[in-house]
Coordinates of C-alpha atoms in Angstrom, one line a residue:
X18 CA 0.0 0.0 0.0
X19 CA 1.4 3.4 -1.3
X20 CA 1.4 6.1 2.1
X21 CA 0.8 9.2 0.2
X22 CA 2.1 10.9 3.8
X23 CA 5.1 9.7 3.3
X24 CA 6.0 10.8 0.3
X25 CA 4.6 12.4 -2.9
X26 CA 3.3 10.0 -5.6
X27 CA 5.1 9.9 -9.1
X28 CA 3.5 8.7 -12.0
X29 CA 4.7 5.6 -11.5
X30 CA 2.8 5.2 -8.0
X31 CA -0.3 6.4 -9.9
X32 CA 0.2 3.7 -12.6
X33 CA 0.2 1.0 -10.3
X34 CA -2.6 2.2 -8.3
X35 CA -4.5 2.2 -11.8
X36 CA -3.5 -0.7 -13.1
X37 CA -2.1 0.7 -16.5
X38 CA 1.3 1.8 -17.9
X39 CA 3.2 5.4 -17.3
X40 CA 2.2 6.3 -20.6
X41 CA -1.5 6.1 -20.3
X42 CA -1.2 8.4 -17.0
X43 CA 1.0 10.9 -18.8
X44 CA -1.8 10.7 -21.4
X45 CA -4.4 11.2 -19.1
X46 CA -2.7 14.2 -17.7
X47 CA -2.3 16.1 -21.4
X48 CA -5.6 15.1 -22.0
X49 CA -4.9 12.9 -25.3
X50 CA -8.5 12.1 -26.6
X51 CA -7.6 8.9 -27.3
X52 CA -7.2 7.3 -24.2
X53 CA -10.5 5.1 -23.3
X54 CA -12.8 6.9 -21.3
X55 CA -13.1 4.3 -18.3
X56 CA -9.4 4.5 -18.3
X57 CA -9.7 8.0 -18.1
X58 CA -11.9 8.4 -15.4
X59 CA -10.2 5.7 -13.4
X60 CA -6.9 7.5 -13.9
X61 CA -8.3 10.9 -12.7
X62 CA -10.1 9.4 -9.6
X63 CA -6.8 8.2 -8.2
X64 CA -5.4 11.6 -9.4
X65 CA -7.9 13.9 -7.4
X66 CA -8.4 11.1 -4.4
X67 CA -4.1 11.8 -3.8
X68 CA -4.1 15.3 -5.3
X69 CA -1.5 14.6 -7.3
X70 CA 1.2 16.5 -9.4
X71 CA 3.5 15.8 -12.3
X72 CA 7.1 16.5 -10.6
X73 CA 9.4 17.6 -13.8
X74 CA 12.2 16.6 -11.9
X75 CA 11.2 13.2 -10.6
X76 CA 10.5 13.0 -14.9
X77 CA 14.3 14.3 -15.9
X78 CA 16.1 12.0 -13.3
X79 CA 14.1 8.8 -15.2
X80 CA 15.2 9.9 -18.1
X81 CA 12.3 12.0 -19.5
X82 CA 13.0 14.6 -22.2
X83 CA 10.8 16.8 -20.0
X84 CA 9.5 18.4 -23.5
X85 CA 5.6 19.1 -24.2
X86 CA 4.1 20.1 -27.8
X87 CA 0.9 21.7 -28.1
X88 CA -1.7 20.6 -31.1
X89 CA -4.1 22.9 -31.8
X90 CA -7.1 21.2 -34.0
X91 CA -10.2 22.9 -35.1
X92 CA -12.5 19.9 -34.5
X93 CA -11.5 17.3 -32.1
X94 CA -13.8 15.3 -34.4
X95 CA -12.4 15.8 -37.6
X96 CA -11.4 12.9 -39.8
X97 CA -9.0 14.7 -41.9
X98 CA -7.0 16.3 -38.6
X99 CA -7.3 12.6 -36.4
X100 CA -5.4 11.1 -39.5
X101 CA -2.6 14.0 -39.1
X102 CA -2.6 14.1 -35.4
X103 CA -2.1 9.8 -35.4
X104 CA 0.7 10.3 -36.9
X105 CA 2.4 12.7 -35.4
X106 CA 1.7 10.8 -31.8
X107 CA 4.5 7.8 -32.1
X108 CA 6.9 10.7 -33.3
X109 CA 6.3 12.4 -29.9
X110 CA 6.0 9.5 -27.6
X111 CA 9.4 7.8 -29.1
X112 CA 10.9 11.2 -28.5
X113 CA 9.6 11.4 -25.5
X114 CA 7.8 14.3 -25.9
X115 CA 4.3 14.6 -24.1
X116 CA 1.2 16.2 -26.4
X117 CA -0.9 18.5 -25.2
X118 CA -4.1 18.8 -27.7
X119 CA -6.8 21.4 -27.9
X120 CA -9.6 22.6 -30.0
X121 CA -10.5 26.0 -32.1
X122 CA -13.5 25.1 -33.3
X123 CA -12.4 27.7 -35.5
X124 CA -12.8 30.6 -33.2
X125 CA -9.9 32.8 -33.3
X126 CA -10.8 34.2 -29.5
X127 CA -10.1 30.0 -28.8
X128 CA -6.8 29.9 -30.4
X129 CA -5.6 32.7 -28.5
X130 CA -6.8 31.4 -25.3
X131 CA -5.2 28.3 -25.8
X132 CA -1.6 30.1 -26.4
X133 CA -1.7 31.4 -23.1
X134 CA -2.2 28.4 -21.6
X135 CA 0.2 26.7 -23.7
X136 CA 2.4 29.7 -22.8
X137 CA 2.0 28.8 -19.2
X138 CA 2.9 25.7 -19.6
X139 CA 5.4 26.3 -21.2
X140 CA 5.8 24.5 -24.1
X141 CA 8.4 23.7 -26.7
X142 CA 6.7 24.1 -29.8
X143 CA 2.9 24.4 -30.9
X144 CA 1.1 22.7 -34.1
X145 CA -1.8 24.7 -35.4
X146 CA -4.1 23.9 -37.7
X147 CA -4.7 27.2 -39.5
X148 CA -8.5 28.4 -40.5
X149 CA -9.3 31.5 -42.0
X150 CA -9.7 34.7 -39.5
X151 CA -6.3 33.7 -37.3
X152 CA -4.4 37.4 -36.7
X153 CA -1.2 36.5 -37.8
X154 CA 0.1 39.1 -35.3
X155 CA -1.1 37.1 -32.2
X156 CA 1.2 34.1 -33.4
X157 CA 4.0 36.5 -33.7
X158 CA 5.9 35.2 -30.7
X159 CA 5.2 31.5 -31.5
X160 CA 7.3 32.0 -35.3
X161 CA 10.4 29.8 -33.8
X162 CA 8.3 27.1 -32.4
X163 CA 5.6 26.7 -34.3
X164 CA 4.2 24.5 -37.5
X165 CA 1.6 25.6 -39.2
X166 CA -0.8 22.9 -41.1
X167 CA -3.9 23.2 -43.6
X168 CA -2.7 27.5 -44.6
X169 CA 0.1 29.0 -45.4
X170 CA 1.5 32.0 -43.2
X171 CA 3.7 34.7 -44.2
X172 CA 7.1 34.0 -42.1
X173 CA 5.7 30.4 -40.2
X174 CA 6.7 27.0 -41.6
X175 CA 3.3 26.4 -43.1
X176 CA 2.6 22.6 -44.5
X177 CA -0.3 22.8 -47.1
X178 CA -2.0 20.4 -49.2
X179 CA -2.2 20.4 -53.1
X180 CA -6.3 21.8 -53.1
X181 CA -5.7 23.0 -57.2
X182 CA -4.3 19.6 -57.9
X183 CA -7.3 17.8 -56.1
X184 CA -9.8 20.1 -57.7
X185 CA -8.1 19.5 -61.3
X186 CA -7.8 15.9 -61.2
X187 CA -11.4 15.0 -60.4
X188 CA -12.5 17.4 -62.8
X189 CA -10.5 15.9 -65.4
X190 CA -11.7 12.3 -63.9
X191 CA -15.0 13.1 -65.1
X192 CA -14.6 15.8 -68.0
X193 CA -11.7 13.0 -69.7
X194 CA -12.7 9.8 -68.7
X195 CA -16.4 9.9 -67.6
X196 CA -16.6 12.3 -70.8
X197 CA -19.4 14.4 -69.0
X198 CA -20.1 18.0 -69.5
X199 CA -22.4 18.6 -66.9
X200 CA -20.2 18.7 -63.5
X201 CA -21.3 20.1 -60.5
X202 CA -19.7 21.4 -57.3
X203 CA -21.0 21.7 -53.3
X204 CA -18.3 23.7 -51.8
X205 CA -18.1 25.6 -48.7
X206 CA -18.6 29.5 -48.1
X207 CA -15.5 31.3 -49.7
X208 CA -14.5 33.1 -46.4
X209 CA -12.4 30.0 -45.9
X210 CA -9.7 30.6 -47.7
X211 CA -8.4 27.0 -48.6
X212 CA -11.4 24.6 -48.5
X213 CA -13.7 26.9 -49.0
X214 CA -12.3 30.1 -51.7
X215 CA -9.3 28.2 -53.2
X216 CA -11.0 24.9 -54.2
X217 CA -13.9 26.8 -55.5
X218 CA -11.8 28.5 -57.7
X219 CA -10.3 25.4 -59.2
X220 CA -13.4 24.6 -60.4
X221 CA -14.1 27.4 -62.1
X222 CA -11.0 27.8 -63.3
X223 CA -11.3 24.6 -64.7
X224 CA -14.6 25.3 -66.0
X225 CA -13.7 28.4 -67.7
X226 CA -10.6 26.5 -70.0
X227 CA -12.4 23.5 -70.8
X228 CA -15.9 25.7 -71.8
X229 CA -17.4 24.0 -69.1
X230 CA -21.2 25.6 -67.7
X231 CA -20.3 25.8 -63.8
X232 CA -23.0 25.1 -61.2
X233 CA -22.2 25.7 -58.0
X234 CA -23.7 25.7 -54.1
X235 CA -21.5 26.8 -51.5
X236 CA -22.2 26.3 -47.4
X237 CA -21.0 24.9 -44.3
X238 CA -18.6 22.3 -43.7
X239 CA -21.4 19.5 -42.2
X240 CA -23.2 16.1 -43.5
X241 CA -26.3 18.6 -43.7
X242 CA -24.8 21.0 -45.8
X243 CA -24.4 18.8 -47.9
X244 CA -27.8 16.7 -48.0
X245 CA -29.1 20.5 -48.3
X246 CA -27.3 21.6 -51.1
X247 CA -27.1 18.6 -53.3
X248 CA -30.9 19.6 -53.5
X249 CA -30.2 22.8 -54.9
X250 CA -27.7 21.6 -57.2
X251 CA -29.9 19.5 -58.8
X252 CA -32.4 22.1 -60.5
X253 CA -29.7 22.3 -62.9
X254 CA -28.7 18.9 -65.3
X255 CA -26.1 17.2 -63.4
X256 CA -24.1 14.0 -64.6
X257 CA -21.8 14.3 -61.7
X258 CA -21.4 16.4 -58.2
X259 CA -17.9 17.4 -57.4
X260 CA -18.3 17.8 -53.0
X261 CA -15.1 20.0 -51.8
X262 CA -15.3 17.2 -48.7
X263 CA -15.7 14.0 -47.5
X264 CA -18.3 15.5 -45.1
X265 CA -20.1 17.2 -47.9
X266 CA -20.2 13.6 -49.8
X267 CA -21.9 12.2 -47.2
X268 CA -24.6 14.3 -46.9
X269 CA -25.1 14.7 -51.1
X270 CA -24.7 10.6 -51.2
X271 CA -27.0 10.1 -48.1
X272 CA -29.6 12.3 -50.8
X273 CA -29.1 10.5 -53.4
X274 CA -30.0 7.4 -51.7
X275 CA -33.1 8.4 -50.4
X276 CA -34.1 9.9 -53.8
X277 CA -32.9 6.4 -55.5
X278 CA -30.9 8.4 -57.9
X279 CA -28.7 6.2 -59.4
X280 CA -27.1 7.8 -62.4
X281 CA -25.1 11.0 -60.9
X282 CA -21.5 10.5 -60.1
X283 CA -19.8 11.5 -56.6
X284 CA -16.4 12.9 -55.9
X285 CA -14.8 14.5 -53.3
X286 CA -11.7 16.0 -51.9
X287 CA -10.5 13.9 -49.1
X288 CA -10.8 10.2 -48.4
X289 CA -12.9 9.0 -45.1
X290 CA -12.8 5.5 -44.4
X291 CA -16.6 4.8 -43.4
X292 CA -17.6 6.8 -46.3
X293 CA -16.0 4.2 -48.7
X294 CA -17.4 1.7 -46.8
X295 CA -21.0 3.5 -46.7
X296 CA -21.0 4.4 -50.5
X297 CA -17.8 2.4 -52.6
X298 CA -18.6 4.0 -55.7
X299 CA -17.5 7.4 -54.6
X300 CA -14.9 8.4 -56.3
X301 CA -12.2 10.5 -54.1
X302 CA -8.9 12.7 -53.7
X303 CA -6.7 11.9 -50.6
X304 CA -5.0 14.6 -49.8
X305 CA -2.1 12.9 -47.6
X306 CA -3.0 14.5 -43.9
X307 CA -0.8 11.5 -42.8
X308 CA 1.8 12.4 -44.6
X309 CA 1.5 16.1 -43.2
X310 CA 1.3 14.7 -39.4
X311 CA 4.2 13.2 -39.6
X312 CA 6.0 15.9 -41.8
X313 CA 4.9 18.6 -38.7
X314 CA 5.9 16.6 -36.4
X315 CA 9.9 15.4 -37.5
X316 CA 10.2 19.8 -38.5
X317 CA 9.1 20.8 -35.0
X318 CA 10.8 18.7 -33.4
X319 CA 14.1 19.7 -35.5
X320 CA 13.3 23.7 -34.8
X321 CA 13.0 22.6 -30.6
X322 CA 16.5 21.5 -31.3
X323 CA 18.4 24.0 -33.9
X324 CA 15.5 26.2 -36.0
X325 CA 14.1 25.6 -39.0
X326 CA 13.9 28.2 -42.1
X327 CA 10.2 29.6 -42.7
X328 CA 8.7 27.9 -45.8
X329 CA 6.1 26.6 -47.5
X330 CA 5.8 22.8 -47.9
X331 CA 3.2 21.1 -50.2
X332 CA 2.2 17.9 -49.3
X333 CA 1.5 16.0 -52.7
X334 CA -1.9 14.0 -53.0
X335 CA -3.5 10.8 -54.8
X336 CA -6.3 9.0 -56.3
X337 CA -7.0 5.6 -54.4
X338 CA -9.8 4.3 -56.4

């Protein structure tokens, strides 16, 4: 039995009292949302029942880096930012570096909170995923420790996605090979820069050299936006819909379904598992947020050590299917 007057509990202690490895504490303690819930709560019990705190010391002299990174996603529950953040964990945990990660939900007032706390905590380095609205002067401070994913910034190391190439290769997916000439598009509102302004510009673009008639709805980045829109669309003669996301898919193929139309192609711009198990004849872009994950992750943890130049890095895509 562990006398908690005796001495102060390490993580170690709290481990054993748990049942589970130092890992999953440590975990628990940066609040990694992927650590089972039971676990969780068992972990924190044991935690608040022996008030217990993480002695950075007690870490260093067992041989812990003693670093932290702080990953800022704009939706805990995004598909696209779970496949970067996966693969940025086993980077951090075989570097021994403990993740601390937190959601925008695309507020800027959020992101700025969060930096204080991270601030606080001090941190080593931070990875943001960008959205449009961020004051590039707040992140000022962060320039030397900081990765930027999703939107380039002027003077950040900024690791972006190929959006034009996306756009152009399902467009010529279904202009070339399909041989249609009526394409449509559900995109999102154009005050996002990337997902929403850029990729709806590759379309017309696209549209415009190949004499193309563009048909576009624009909305929010949700399954309903796009069971919504893909209404809309359709008052127009559509061979194939063109959604600017995997969310947006689901909600137009979910549509199409329940209409039983069977003769309109889908495509979209990022690759979700359950959707190509849902509806295997969508056609789809992956735009390589792995790849990314892992990319922000080895250049962070190369500035925490010696700096890394400012610059932008595209992450190349690929058709699966």
């Amino acid at each position: 039995m562990i006398d908690n007057n005796k001495k102060k509990l390490t993580i170690n202690d709290i481990a054993k009292l748990c049942g589970v490895g130092k890992s999953t504490v440590s975990r628990v303690l940066n609040k990694d949302p992927m650590v089972n819930e039971e676990t969780r709560q068992k972990v924190n019990q044991i935690i608040e029942k022996y008030q217990f705190t993480p002695s950075k010391s007690a870490r260093a002299m067992r041989g812990y880096s003693n670093r932290s990174f702080g990953i800022i996603m704009t939706r805990l529950d995004s598909y696209a930012e779970n496949q970067a953040v996966s693969s940025m964990l086993p980077i951090f945990y075989k570097n021994n570096i403990d993740p601390i990660i937190l959601e925008s939900q695309f507020k800027p007032e959020k992101v700025d909170e969060h930096l204080k706390m991270l601030a606080h905590q001090k941190v080593d380095g931070i990875i943001l995923f960008a959205f449009s609205g961020i004051d590039i002067n707040t992140l000022a401070d962060w320039k030397p420790k900081m990765v930027v994913i999703a939107r380039p910034l002027e003077g950040f190391v900024s690791i972006c996605h190929d959006d034009e190439s996306a756009v152009r290769h399902l467009m010529n997916y279904f202009h070339k090979q399909k041989h249609y000439q009526n394409i449509s598009y559900i995109g999102i509102n154009i005050q996002d820069e990337t997902t929403g302004l850029l990729r709806y510009q590759s379309y017309l673009q696209y549209c415009k050299q190949h004499e193309l008639i563009p048909h576009a709805q624009l909305g929010e980045l949700n399954y309903q936006s796009g069971y919504l829109l893909a209404k809309e669309v359709l008052t127009a003669p559509s061979q194939a819909i063109l959604c600017a996301t995997d969310s947006l898919a689901f909600g137009v193929q979910k549509f199409l379904s329940e209409q039983k139309i069977s003769d309109i192609d889908v495509a979209c711009i990022g690759r979700n598992d359950l959707l190509t198990f849902l509806f295997p004849q969508t056609k789809f872009y992956r735009l390589g947020f792995r790849e990314s994950g892992k990319e922000a992750a080895n250049i962070l943890i190369k500035m925490a050590k010696k700096g890394f130049s400012p610059q932008k890095i595209i992450i190349p895509g690929d058709s699966l299917n």
